[in-house]
Tab-separated table of C-alpha atoms and ligand atoms in Angstrom:
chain	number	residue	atom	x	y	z
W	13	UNK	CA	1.683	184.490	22.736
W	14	UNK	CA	1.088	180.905	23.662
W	15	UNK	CA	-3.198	179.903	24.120
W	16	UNK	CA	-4.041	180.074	27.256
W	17	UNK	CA	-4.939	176.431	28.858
W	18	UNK	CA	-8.082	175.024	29.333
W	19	UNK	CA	-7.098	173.485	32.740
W	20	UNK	CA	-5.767	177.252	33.842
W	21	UNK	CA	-7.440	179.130	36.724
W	22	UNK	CA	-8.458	181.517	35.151
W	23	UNK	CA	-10.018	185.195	36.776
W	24	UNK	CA	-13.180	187.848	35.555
W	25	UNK	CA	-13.815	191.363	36.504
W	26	UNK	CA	-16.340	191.446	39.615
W	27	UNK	CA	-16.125	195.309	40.167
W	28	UNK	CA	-14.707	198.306	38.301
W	29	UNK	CA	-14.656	201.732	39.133
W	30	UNK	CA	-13.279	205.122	37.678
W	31	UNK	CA	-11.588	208.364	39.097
W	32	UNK	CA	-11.361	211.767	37.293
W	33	UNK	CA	-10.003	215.125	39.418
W	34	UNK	CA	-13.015	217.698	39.242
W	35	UNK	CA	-10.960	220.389	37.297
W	36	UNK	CA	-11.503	220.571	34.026
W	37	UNK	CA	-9.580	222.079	31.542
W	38	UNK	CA	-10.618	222.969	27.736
W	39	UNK	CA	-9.387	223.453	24.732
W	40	UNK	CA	-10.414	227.230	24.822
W	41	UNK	CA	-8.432	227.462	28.324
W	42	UNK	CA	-5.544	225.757	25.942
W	43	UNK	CA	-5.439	228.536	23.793
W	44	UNK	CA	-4.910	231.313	26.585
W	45	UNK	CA	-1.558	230.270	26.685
W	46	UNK	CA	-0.036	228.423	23.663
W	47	UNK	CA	0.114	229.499	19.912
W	48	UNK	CA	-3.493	226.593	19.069
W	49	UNK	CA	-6.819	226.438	19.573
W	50	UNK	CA	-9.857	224.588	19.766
W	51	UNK	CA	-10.568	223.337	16.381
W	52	UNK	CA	-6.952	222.308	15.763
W	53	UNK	CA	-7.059	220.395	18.878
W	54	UNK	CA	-10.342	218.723	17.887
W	55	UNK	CA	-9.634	217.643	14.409
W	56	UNK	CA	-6.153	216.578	15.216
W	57	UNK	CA	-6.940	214.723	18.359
W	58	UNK	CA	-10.346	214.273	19.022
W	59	UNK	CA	-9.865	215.768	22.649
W	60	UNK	CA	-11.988	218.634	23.745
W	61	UNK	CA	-11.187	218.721	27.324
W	62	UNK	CA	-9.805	217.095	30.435
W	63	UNK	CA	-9.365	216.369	33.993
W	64	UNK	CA	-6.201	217.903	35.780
W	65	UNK	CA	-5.717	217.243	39.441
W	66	UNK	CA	-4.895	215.072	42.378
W	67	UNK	CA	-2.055	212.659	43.150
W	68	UNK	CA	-1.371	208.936	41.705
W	69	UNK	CA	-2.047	207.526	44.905
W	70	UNK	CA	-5.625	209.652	45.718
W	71	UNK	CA	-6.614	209.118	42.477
W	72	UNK	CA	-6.210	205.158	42.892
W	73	UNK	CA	-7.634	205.007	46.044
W	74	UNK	CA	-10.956	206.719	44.423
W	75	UNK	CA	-11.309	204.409	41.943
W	76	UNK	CA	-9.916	201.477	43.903
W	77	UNK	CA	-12.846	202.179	46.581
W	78	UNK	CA	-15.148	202.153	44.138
W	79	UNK	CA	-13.983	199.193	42.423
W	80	UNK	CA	-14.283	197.043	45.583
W	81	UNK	CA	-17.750	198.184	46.897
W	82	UNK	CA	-18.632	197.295	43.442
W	83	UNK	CA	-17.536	193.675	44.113
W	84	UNK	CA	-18.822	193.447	47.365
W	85	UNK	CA	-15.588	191.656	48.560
W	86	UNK	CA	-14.304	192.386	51.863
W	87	UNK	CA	-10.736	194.201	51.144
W	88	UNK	CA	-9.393	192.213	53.925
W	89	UNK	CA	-9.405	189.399	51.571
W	90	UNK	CA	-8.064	190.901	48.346
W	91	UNK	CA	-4.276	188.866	47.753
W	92	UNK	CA	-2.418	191.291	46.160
W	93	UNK	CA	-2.875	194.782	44.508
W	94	UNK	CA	-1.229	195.850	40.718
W	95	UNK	CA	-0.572	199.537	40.179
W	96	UNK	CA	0.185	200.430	36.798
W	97	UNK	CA	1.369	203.782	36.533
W	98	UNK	CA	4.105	205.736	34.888
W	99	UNK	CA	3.851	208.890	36.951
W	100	UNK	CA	4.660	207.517	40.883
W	101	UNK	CA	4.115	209.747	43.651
W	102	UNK	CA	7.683	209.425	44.762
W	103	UNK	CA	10.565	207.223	43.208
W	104	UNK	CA	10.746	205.511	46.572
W	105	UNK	CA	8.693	204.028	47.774
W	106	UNK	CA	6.394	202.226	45.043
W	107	UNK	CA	2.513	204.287	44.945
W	108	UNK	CA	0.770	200.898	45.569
W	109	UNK	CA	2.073	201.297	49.115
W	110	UNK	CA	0.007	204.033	49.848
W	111	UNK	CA	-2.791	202.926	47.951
W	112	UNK	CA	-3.034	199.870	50.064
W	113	UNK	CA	-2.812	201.419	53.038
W	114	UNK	CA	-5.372	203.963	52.171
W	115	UNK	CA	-7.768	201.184	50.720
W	116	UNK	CA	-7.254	199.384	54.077
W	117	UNK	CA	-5.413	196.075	52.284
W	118	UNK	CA	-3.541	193.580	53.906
W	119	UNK	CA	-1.337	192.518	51.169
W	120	UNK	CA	1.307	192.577	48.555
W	121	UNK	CA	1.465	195.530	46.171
W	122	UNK	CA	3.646	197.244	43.458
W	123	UNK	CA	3.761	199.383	40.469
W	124	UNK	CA	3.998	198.087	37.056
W	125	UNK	CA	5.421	200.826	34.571
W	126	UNK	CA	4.786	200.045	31.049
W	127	UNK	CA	3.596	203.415	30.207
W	128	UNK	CA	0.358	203.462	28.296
W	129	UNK	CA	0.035	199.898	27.899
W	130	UNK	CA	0.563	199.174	31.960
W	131	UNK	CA	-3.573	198.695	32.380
W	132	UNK	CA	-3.091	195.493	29.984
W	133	UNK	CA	0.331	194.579	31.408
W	134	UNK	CA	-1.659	194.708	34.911
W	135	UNK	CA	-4.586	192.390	33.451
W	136	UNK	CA	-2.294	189.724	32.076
W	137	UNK	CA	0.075	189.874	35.423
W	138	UNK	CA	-3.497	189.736	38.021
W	139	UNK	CA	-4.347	186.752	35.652
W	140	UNK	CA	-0.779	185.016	36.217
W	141	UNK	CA	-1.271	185.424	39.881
W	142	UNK	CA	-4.422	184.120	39.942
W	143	UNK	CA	-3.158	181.184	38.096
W	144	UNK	CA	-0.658	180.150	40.988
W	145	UNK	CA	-3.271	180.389	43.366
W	146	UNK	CA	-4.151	183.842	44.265
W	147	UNK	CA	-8.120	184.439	44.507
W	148	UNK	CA	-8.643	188.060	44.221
W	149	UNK	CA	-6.293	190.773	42.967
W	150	UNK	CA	-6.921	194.501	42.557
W	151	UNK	CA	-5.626	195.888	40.107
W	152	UNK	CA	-5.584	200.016	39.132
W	153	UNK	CA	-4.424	202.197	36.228
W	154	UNK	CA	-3.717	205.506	37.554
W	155	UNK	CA	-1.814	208.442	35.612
W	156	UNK	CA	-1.145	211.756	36.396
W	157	UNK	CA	0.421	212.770	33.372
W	158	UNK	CA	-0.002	216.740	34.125
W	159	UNK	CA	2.643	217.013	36.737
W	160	UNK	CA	5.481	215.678	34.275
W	161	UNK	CA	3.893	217.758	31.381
W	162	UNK	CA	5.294	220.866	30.088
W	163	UNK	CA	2.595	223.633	30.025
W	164	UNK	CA	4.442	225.692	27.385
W	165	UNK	CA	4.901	222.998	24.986
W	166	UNK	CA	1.558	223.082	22.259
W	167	UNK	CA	3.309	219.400	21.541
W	168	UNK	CA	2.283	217.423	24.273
W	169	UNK	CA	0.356	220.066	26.591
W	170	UNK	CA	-2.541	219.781	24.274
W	171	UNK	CA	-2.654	215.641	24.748
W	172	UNK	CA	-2.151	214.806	28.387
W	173	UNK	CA	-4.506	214.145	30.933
W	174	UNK	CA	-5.157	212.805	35.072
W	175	UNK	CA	-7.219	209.904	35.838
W	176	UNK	CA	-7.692	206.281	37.266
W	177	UNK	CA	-9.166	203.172	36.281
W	178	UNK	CA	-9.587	200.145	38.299
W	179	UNK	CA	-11.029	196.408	38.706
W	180	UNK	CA	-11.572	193.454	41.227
W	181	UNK	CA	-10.305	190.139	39.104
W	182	UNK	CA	-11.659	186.923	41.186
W	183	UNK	CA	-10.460	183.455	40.389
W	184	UNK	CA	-12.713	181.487	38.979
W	185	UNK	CA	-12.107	177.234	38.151
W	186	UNK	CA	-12.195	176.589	34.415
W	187	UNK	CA	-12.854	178.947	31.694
W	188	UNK	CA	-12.699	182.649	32.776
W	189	UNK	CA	-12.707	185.730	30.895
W	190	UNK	CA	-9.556	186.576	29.542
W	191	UNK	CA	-9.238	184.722	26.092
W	192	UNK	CA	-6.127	185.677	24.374
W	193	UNK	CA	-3.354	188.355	25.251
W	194	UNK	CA	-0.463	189.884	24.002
W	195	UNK	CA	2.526	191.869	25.912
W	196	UNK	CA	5.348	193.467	23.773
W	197	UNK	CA	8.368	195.678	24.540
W	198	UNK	CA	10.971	197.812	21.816
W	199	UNK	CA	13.200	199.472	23.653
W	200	UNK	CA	14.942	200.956	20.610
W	201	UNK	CA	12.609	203.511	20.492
W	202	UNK	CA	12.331	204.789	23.748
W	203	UNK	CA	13.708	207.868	22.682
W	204	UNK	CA	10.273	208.830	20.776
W	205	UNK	CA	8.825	209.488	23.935
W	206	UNK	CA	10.500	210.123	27.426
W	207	UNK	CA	10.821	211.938	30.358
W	208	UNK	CA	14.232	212.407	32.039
W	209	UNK	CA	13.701	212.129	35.729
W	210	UNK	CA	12.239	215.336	36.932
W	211	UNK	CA	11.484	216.170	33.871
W	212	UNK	CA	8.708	216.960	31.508
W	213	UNK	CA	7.738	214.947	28.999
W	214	UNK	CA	9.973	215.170	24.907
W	215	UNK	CA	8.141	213.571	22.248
W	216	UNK	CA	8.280	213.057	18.648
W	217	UNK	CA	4.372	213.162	17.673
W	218	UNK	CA	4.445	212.046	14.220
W	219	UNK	CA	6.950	209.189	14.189
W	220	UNK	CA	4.983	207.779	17.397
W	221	UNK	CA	1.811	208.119	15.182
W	222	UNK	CA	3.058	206.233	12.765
W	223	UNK	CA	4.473	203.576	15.300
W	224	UNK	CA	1.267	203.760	17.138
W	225	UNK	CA	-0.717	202.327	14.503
W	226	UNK	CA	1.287	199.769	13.078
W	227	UNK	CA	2.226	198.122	16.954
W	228	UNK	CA	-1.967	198.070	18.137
W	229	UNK	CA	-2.841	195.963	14.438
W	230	UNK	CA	0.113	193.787	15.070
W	231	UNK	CA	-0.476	193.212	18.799
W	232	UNK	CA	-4.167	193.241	18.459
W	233	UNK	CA	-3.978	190.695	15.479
W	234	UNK	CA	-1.579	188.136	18.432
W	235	UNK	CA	-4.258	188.259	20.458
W	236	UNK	CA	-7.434	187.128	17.658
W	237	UNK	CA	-4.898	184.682	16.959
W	238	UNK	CA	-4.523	183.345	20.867
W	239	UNK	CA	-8.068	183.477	20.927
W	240	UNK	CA	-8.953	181.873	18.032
W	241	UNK	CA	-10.855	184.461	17.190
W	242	UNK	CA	-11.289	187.269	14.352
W	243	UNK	CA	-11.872	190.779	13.964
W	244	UNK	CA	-15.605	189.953	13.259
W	245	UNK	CA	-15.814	188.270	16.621
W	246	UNK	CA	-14.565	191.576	18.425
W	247	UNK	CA	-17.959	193.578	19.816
W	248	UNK	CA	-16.497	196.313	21.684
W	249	UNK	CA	-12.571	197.842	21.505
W	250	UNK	CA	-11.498	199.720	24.156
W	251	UNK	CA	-8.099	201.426	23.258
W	252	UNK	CA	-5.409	203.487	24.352
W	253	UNK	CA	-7.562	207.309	23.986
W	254	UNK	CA	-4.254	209.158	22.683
W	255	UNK	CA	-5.708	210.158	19.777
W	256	UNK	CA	-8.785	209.718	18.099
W	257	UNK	CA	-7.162	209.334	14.869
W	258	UNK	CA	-4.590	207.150	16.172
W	259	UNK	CA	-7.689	204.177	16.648
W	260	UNK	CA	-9.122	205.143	13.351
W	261	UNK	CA	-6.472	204.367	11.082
W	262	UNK	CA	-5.562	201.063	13.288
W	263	UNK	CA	-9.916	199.881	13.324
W	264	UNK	CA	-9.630	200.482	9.696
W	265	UNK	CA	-6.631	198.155	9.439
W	266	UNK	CA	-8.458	195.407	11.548
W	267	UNK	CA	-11.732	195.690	9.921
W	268	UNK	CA	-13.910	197.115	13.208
W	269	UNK	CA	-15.921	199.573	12.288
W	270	UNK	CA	-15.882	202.959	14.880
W	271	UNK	CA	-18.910	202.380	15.621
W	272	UNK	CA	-17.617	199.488	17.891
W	273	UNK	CA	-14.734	201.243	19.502
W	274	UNK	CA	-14.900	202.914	23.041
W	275	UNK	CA	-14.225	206.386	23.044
W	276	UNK	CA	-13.878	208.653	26.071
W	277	UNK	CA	-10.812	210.671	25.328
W	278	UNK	CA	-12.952	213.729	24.222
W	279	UNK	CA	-13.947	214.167	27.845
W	280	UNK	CA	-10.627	212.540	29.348
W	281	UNK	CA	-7.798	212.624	27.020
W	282	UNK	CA	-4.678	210.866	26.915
W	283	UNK	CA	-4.742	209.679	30.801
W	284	UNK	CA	-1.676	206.804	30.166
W	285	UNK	CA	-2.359	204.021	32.151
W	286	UNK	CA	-6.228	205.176	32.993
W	287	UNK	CA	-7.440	205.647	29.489
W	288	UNK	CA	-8.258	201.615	28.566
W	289	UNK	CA	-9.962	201.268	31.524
W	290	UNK	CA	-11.771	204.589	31.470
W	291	UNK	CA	-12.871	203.685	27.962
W	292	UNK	CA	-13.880	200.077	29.045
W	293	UNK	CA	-15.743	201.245	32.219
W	294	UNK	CA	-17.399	203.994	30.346
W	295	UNK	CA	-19.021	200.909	27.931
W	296	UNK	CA	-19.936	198.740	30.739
W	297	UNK	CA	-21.716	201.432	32.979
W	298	UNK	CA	-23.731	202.941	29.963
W	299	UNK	CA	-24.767	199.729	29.050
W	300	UNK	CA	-22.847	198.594	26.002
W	301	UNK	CA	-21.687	195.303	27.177
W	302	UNK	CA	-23.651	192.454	27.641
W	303	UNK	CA	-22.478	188.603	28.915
W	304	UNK	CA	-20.615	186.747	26.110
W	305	UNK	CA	-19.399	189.835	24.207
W	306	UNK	CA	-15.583	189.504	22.825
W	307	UNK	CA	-14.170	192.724	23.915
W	308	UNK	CA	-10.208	193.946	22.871
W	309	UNK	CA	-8.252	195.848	24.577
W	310	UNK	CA	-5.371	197.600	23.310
W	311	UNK	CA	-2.962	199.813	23.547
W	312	UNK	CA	0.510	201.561	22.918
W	313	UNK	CA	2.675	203.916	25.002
W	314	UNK	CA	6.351	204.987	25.337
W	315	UNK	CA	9.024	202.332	25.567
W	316	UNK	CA	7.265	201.872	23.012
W	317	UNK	CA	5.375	199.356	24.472
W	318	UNK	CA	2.568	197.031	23.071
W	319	UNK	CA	-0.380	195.285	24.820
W	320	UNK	CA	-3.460	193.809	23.936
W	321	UNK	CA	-6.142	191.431	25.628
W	322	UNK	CA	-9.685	189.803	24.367
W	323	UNK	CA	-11.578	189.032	27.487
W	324	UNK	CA	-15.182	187.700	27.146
W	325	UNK	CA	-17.235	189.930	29.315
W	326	UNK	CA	-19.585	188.974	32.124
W	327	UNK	CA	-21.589	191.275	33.564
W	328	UNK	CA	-21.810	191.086	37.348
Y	418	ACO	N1	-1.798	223.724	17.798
Y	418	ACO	C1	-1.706	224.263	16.563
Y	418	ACO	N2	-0.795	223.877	15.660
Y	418	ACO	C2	0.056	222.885	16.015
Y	418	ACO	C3	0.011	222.283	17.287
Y	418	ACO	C4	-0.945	222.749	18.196
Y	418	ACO	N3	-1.093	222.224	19.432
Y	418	ACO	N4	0.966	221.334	17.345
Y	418	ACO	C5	1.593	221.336	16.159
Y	418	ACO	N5	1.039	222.278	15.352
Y	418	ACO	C6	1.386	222.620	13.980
Y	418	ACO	C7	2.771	222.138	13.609
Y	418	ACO	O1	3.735	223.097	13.967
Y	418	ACO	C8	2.640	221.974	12.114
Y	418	ACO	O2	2.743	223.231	11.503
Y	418	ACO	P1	3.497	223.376	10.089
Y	418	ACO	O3	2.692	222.557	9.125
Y	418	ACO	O4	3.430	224.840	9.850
Y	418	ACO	O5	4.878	222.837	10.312
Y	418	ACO	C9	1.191	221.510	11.920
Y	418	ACO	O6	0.495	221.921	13.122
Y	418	ACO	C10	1.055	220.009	11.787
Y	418	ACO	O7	1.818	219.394	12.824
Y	418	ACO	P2	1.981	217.853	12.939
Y	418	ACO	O8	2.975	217.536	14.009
Y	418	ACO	O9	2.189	217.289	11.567
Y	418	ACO	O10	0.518	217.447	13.433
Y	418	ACO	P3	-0.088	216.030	13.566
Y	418	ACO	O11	-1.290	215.918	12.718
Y	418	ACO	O12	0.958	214.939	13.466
Y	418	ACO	O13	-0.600	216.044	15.077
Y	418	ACO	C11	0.000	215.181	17.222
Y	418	ACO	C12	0.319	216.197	16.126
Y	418	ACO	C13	-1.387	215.467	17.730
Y	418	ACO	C14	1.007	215.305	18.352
Y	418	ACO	C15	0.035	213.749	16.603
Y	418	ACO	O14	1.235	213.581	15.875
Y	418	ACO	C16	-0.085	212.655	17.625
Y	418	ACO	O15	-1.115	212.490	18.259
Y	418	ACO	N6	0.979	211.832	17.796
Y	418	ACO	C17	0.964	210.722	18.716
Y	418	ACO	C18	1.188	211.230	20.101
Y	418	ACO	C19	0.865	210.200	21.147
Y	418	ACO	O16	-0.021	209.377	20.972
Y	418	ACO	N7	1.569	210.251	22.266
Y	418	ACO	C20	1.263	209.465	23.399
Y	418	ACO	C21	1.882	208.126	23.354
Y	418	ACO	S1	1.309	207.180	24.681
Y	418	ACO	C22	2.221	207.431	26.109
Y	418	ACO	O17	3.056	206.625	26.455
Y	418	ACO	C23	1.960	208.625	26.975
């Protein structure tokens, strides 16, 4: 990906905010119905419970709201809205309509579907806009993953997950936040992971494990490179929660210990398009991100699709 230029408007993050439904769902409640349980769950994925509930568009609005308030800007004056999500409220018309009508917007909106990479895809498209002269953009990663997920199927049931993440990206002149970035697309193996419309969600687990770790070094790796930066340089990641063991064996590849690394996916699980911002959020409001700290972003998701950021964070 080409450096970004120092004469580029460039944006930061004024306000964030997060969105999970109140019903939560173990392991153990797993197990009533499918041939696992909570130990294989835990040592396989990491996850221990999560969040099933609510639509795309409520979810977004919650976390939207929040996001907003957070900035203090009046919504009358936020330029455009980003929704990336991969499970729409209808197929027509796009869920960022209702979301800007229930956040009260005045402006351009759609949905961005790049599966569990959309947050990223999002960040990188809010920046362009700013770029050619927008001032504020919203932009939201909302998933509801449980609706398209087949209950009876210990493959997938036991991964996916509901929830929203969102932020307020302002323009700012000169240097701004996002350092280097990196968007990437194979469509050859979209059979891996789909769903047919109205359908559930068909995946093959191990071969997008393997994929999964090899595509985050090698997009996460563009990125240092953009930046100008190394692994050493990187204080916090906040990845794609699919799978704890997923961001294990691709840290240990880029030299960041797990100590560094964002984790939420315990509590959340695999929420698609939520989970990087979930996992970044989670950091900033418990206090593990200070001004000046290189943070990565990065993710993977069915397509398969790649993305990765390093944005300098600010704190508000
Ligand atoms: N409970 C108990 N046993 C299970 C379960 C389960 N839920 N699922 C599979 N098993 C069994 C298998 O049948 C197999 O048994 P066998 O050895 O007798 O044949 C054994 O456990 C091992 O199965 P594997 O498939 O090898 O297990 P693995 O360690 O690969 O874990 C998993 C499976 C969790 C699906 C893993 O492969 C994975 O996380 N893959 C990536 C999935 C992913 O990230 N998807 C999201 C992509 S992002 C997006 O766009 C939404």
């Amino acid at each position: 990906m080409p450096k970004i230029p120092n004469s580029a408007v460039n944006g930061v993050i004024t306000g964030w905010g997060r969105a999970l439904p109140e019903k939560v769902v173990t392991n153990a409640d797993l197990a009533k119905t499918l041939d696992t349980s909570d130990e294989w769950i835990i040592e396989r994925t990491g996850i221990e419970r999560r969040h099933i509930g609510g639509s795309t568009a409520s979810l977004s609005i919650e976390s939207g709201r929040k996001a907003i308030e957070m900035s203090g800007v009046d919504p009358s004056t936020i330029d455009a809205l980003i929704l990336s999500t991969t499970t729409p409220d209808r197929t027509v018309p796009a869920t960022s309509a209702a979301v800007q009508h229930g956040l009260g917007l005045r402006c351009g909106a759609f949905d961005v579907n790049a599966a569990c990479s959309g947050f990223v895809y999002a960040l990188v498209a809010g920046h362009g806009l700013l770029a050619i002269g927008l001032k504020r953009v919203l932009i939201i990663g909302t998933d509801t993953l449980s609706r398209i997920t087949d209950w009876t199927d210990r493959n997938t049931a036991i991964l996916f997950a509901d929830g929203s993440g969102a932020a307020v990206l302002e323009s700012v002149d000169g240097p701004g936040q996002l350092l280097g970035w990196d968007i990437d697309a194979d469509g050859s193996l979209e059979d891996l992971l789909y769903a047919e419309i109205g359908g559930t969600l068909k995946m093959e687990g191990k071969e997008v494990f393997r994929r999964a770790v090899r595509i985050m070094v090698d997009s996460a790796e563009k990125s240092l490179a953009a930046a100008g930066l190394t692994s050493n340089d990187i204080t916090l990641v906040a990845p794609h929660q699919a799978n704890v063991r997923i961001i294990e064996a691709a840290c240990k590849r880029l030299n960041i210990p797990m100590s560094k690394v964002s984790w939420v996916g315990n509590e959340s699980g695999n929420t698609s398009s939520a989970s990087i911002p979930l996992a970044l959020f989670e950091a900033a409001d418990t206090n593990r991100l200070k001004t000046g700290d290189n943070v990565l972003l990065v993710g993977f998701g069915a397509g398969m699709t790649a993305a990765s950021a390093i944005i300098k964070w600010k704190q508000p």
